[in-house]
Amino acid sequence: MRNFETETIIRNDANQLETRKMNWTNLVMNHLCPALGCITSGLMFGVVAPVRDLTECIAYGSFGALNPVPCAIMTGNCFGWVVYAYMKQDPYLLASNLPGFLISLWLHVGAANLQYLEQTKSSVL
């Protein structure tokens, strides 16, 4: 297999021009694959998350068969990954988990509101 390399001219810390070889394998592994992971993660959080189910439960006024515990666990998991991505300064990791954190936060707040609604209904009756 051929290793495709090109030369790039960049400025180093001493503001001097420096020539570096860019390896296409490195480009694919360090940029293209993580970008595809961000897209896959976004699709997963958008499709697999129970957004439609929680919306229907809120409209109905009851959880029914929906278990609200995974919403809280999803929030904690995504928050942990977002903090880790920030600490590591990894933009791909942050971009893949930030949408999941925002979606799970909405799910968590919606589930908490629905649970509170059920408690207030039972205490009034």
Coordinates of C-alpha atoms in Angstrom, one line a residue:
M1 CA 0.0 0.0 0.0
R2 CA 1.3 3.4 -0.9
N3 CA 1.7 6.0 1.7
F4 CA 0.6 9.3 0.3
E5 CA 2.4 12.3 1.8
T6 CA 2.4 15.9 0.9
E7 CA 4.4 18.8 2.3
T8 CA 2.8 21.6 4.2
I9 CA 4.4 24.9 5.2
I10 CA 3.4 26.1 8.7
R11 CA 4.7 28.5 11.2
N12 CA 6.3 27.1 14.4
D13 CA 6.4 28.6 17.9
A14 CA 9.3 30.8 17.0
N15 CA 7.3 32.2 14.0
Q16 CA 9.6 30.6 11.5
L17 CA 8.4 28.8 8.5
E18 CA 8.7 25.0 8.8
T19 CA 7.9 22.3 6.3
R20 CA 6.1 19.2 7.6
K21 CA 5.0 16.1 5.8
M22 CA 1.3 15.4 6.0
N23 CA 0.4 11.8 6.0
W24 CA -3.0 11.0 4.5
T25 CA -3.5 8.0 6.8
N26 CA -3.0 10.3 9.7
L27 CA -5.5 12.8 8.3
V28 CA -8.1 10.1 7.9
M29 CA -7.6 8.5 11.3
N30 CA -7.3 11.8 13.2
H31 CA -10.0 13.9 11.4
L32 CA -12.2 12.0 9.1
C33 CA -13.1 9.0 11.4
P34 CA -13.8 11.3 14.4
A35 CA -16.0 13.5 12.2
L36 CA -18.0 10.4 11.1
G37 CA -18.2 9.4 14.8
C38 CA -19.8 12.8 15.5
I39 CA -22.3 12.4 12.8
T40 CA -23.1 8.8 14.0
S41 CA -23.5 10.0 17.5
G42 CA -25.8 12.8 16.6
L43 CA -28.0 10.5 14.6
M44 CA -28.0 8.0 17.5
F45 CA -29.1 10.6 20.1
G46 CA -31.6 12.1 17.7
V47 CA -33.2 8.8 16.7
V48 CA -32.8 6.4 19.6
A49 CA -33.5 8.8 22.4
P50 CA -37.1 8.6 23.6
V51 CA -38.0 12.1 22.7
R52 CA -41.3 11.2 20.9
D53 CA -42.3 8.8 23.6
L54 CA -41.8 11.4 26.4
T55 CA -43.7 14.0 24.3
E56 CA -46.6 11.6 24.0
C57 CA -46.5 10.8 27.7
I58 CA -46.5 14.5 28.6
A59 CA -49.5 15.0 26.3
Y60 CA -51.3 12.0 27.9
G61 CA -50.3 13.1 31.4
S62 CA -48.8 9.8 32.6
F63 CA -45.6 7.8 32.1
G64 CA -47.5 4.7 31.2
A65 CA -44.9 2.0 30.3
L66 CA -42.1 4.6 29.9
N67 CA -39.3 4.2 32.4
P68 CA -37.9 7.7 33.4
V69 CA -34.7 6.4 35.0
P70 CA -32.7 6.1 31.8
C71 CA -33.3 9.8 31.1
A72 CA -31.4 10.7 34.3
I73 CA -28.7 8.2 33.6
M74 CA -28.3 9.5 30.1
T75 CA -27.9 13.0 31.4
G76 CA -25.2 12.0 33.9
N77 CA -23.3 10.0 31.3
C78 CA -23.3 12.7 28.6
F79 CA -22.4 15.3 31.2
G80 CA -19.4 13.2 32.3
W81 CA -18.3 12.9 28.7
V82 CA -18.7 16.6 28.0
V83 CA -16.6 17.5 31.0
Y84 CA -13.9 14.9 29.9
A85 CA -13.9 16.3 26.4
Y86 CA -13.5 19.8 27.7
M87 CA -10.6 18.8 30.0
K88 CA -8.9 16.9 27.2
Q89 CA -9.7 19.7 24.7
D90 CA -11.0 17.2 22.2
P91 CA -13.4 19.0 19.8
Y92 CA -14.7 15.8 18.2
L93 CA -15.5 14.2 21.6
L94 CA -17.3 17.4 22.7
A95 CA -19.2 17.7 19.4
S96 CA -20.4 14.1 19.6
N97 CA -21.6 14.3 23.2
L98 CA -22.9 17.8 23.6
P99 CA -26.1 17.2 21.5
G100 CA -26.8 14.1 23.6
F101 CA -26.3 16.1 26.8
L102 CA -28.8 18.7 25.6
I103 CA -31.4 16.1 24.5
S104 CA -31.0 14.2 27.7
L105 CA -31.3 17.3 29.8
W106 CA -34.6 18.1 28.0
L107 CA -35.7 14.5 28.6
H108 CA -34.7 14.6 32.3
V109 CA -36.6 17.9 32.9
G110 CA -39.6 16.6 31.0
A111 CA -39.7 13.4 33.0
A112 CA -39.3 15.3 36.3
N113 CA -42.2 17.6 35.4
L114 CA -44.3 14.6 34.4
Q115 CA -43.4 12.8 37.7
Y116 CA -44.3 16.0 39.7
L117 CA -47.6 16.2 37.7
E118 CA -48.5 12.7 38.7
Q119 CA -47.6 13.4 42.4
T120 CA -49.7 16.6 42.5
K121 CA -52.7 14.8 40.9
S122 CA -52.6 12.0 43.4
S123 CA -52.2 14.4 46.4
V124 CA -55.2 16.5 45.2
L125 CA -57.5 13.5 44.8

